Amino acid sequence: MTLILLHTFIIMAIRNYESSESSNNNGNSNVLGYQITCSCMSVSSSVCMQYNCGITAQQASCFAGASLITLADGTFKSLADVQIGDQVLVNKNNTIEPITSFIHAKRQGLFTFLALQIQSVVSNLSSTILVSANHLIFDYDSGEARFAGKFRVGDRVQFIDNSEIVPGEIV
């Protein structure tokens, strides 16, 4: 019975949290899930009678702000510092394009990222990218975009080495 009450309490807390967040965000939310921590505040006859729970939303974010992007002049800039109008290297035939907008740019929150260690197959250059599991990354061999969470050790992705797109192996 106690577990059912706790479960009901947690579900109600999540719904209240979602309701308050959607009214604050005009219905636009990129919440992936919730991290819930509960502590028993009052015990009677070995049964917890009162819980204090905290809810933290895990939000979608494609890359960590510390991730680097290659600029037109070959230098790097952290994503947190990228601005509209910056000229950046894109994967379409090593072309340069301007940043025109941001789909989402959350500066604060709890985010979940994969850490993918990628080794260039043409040099000793390697890099670790922090990316969300549902962000698209280009498979080097097929050229198709796949979710980052679907790649495995040994798969090859498009990797920038000396301003060129080369095969990069996930190690």
GROMACS .gro file of C-alpha atoms in nm, residues 19-109:
model
   91
   19SER     CA    1   0.200   2.154  -1.605
   20SER     CA    2   0.400   2.437  -1.451
   21GLU     CA    3   0.683   2.394  -1.706
   22SER     CA    4   0.449   2.391  -2.007
   23SER     CA    5   0.280   2.710  -1.889
   24ASN     CA    6   0.624   2.870  -1.846
   25ASN     CA    7   0.744   2.751  -2.190
   26ASN     CA    8   0.425   2.812  -2.390
   27GLY     CA    9   0.393   2.435  -2.439
   28ASN     CA   10   0.742   2.400  -2.592
   29SER     CA   11   0.937   2.147  -2.389
   30ASN     CA   12   1.222   1.915  -2.471
   31VAL     CA   13   1.210   1.707  -2.153
   32LEU     CA   14   1.341   1.352  -2.202
   33GLY     CA   15   1.266   1.220  -1.858
   34TYR     CA   16   1.293   1.290  -1.489
   35GLN     CA   17   1.536   1.217  -1.210
   36ILE     CA   18   1.339   1.180  -0.888
   37THR     CA   19   1.493   1.162  -0.543
   38CYS     CA   20   1.270   1.095  -0.241
   39SER     CA   21   1.349   1.092   0.129
   40CYS     CA   22   1.130   0.968   0.409
   41MET     CA   23   1.048   1.251   0.648
   42SER     CA   24   0.820   1.072   0.895
   43VAL     CA   25   0.799   0.703   0.998
   44SER     CA   26   0.521   0.533   1.195
   45SER     CA   27   0.517   0.158   1.269
   46SER     CA   28   0.802   0.100   1.020
   47VAL     CA   29   0.602   0.272   0.744
   48CYS     CA   30   0.702   0.601   0.589
   49MET     CA   31   0.414   0.841   0.636
   50GLN     CA   32   0.561   1.149   0.465
   51TYR     CA   33   0.798   1.182   0.171
   52ASN     CA   34   0.993   1.479   0.047
   53CYS     CA   35   1.069   1.437  -0.324
   54GLY     CA   36   1.269   1.648  -0.564
   55ILE     CA   37   1.222   1.630  -0.941
   56THR     CA   38   1.485   1.732  -1.194
   57ALA     CA   39   1.395   1.728  -1.563
   58GLN     CA   40   1.643   1.577  -1.809
   59GLN     CA   41   1.623   1.792  -2.118
   60ALA     CA   42   1.725   1.736  -2.476
   61SER     CA   43   2.041   1.904  -2.593
   62CYS     CA   44   2.238   1.792  -2.895
   63PHE     CA   45   2.587   1.889  -2.782
   64ALA     CA   46   2.754   2.017  -2.468
   65GLY     CA   47   2.838   2.388  -2.475
   66ALA     CA   48   3.209   2.306  -2.447
   67SER     CA   49   3.195   2.114  -2.778
   68LEU     CA   50   3.401   2.278  -3.051
   69ILE     CA   51   3.291   2.380  -3.400
   70THR     CA   52   3.526   2.458  -3.690
   71LEU     CA   53   3.505   2.813  -3.823
   72ALA     CA   54   3.567   2.923  -4.183
   73ASP     CA   55   3.926   3.022  -4.103
   74GLY     CA   56   4.004   2.677  -3.957
   75THR     CA   57   3.998   2.789  -3.594
   76PHE     CA   58   3.766   2.641  -3.334
   77LYS     CA   59   3.495   2.795  -3.119
   78SER     CA   60   3.291   2.641  -2.836
   79LEU     CA   61   2.922   2.596  -2.912
   80ALA     CA   62   2.837   2.807  -2.608
   81ASP     CA   63   3.008   3.101  -2.784
   82VAL     CA   64   2.867   3.050  -3.136
   83GLN     CA   65   2.654   3.339  -3.260
   84ILE     CA   66   2.413   3.397  -3.547
   85GLY     CA   67   2.621   3.487  -3.853
   86ASP     CA   68   2.930   3.283  -3.760
   87GLN     CA   69   3.065   3.101  -4.068
   88VAL     CA   70   3.118   2.731  -3.991
   89LEU     CA   71   3.237   2.417  -4.168
   90VAL     CA   72   2.948   2.183  -4.254
   91ASN     CA   73   2.950   1.826  -4.381
   92LYS     CA   74   2.824   1.906  -4.731
   93ASN     CA   75   3.140   1.876  -4.943
   94ASN     CA   76   3.348   2.069  -4.689
   95THR     CA   77   3.151   2.387  -4.745
   96ILE     CA   78   3.119   2.688  -4.519
   97GLU     CA   79   2.774   2.811  -4.417
   98PRO     CA   80   2.650   3.077  -4.175
   99ILE     CA   81   2.470   2.999  -3.850
  100THR     CA   82   2.119   3.132  -3.917
  101SER     CA   83   1.928   3.015  -3.607
  102PHE     CA   84   1.932   2.782  -3.309
  103ILE     CA   85   1.677   2.502  -3.279
  104HIS     CA   86   1.732   2.493  -2.906
  105ALA     CA   87   2.008   2.635  -2.693
  106LYS     CA   88   1.959   2.556  -2.326
  107ARG     CA   89   2.220   2.715  -2.102
  108GLN     CA   90   2.110   2.550  -1.777
  109GLY     CA   91   1.962   2.214  -1.689
   0.00000   0.00000   0.00000
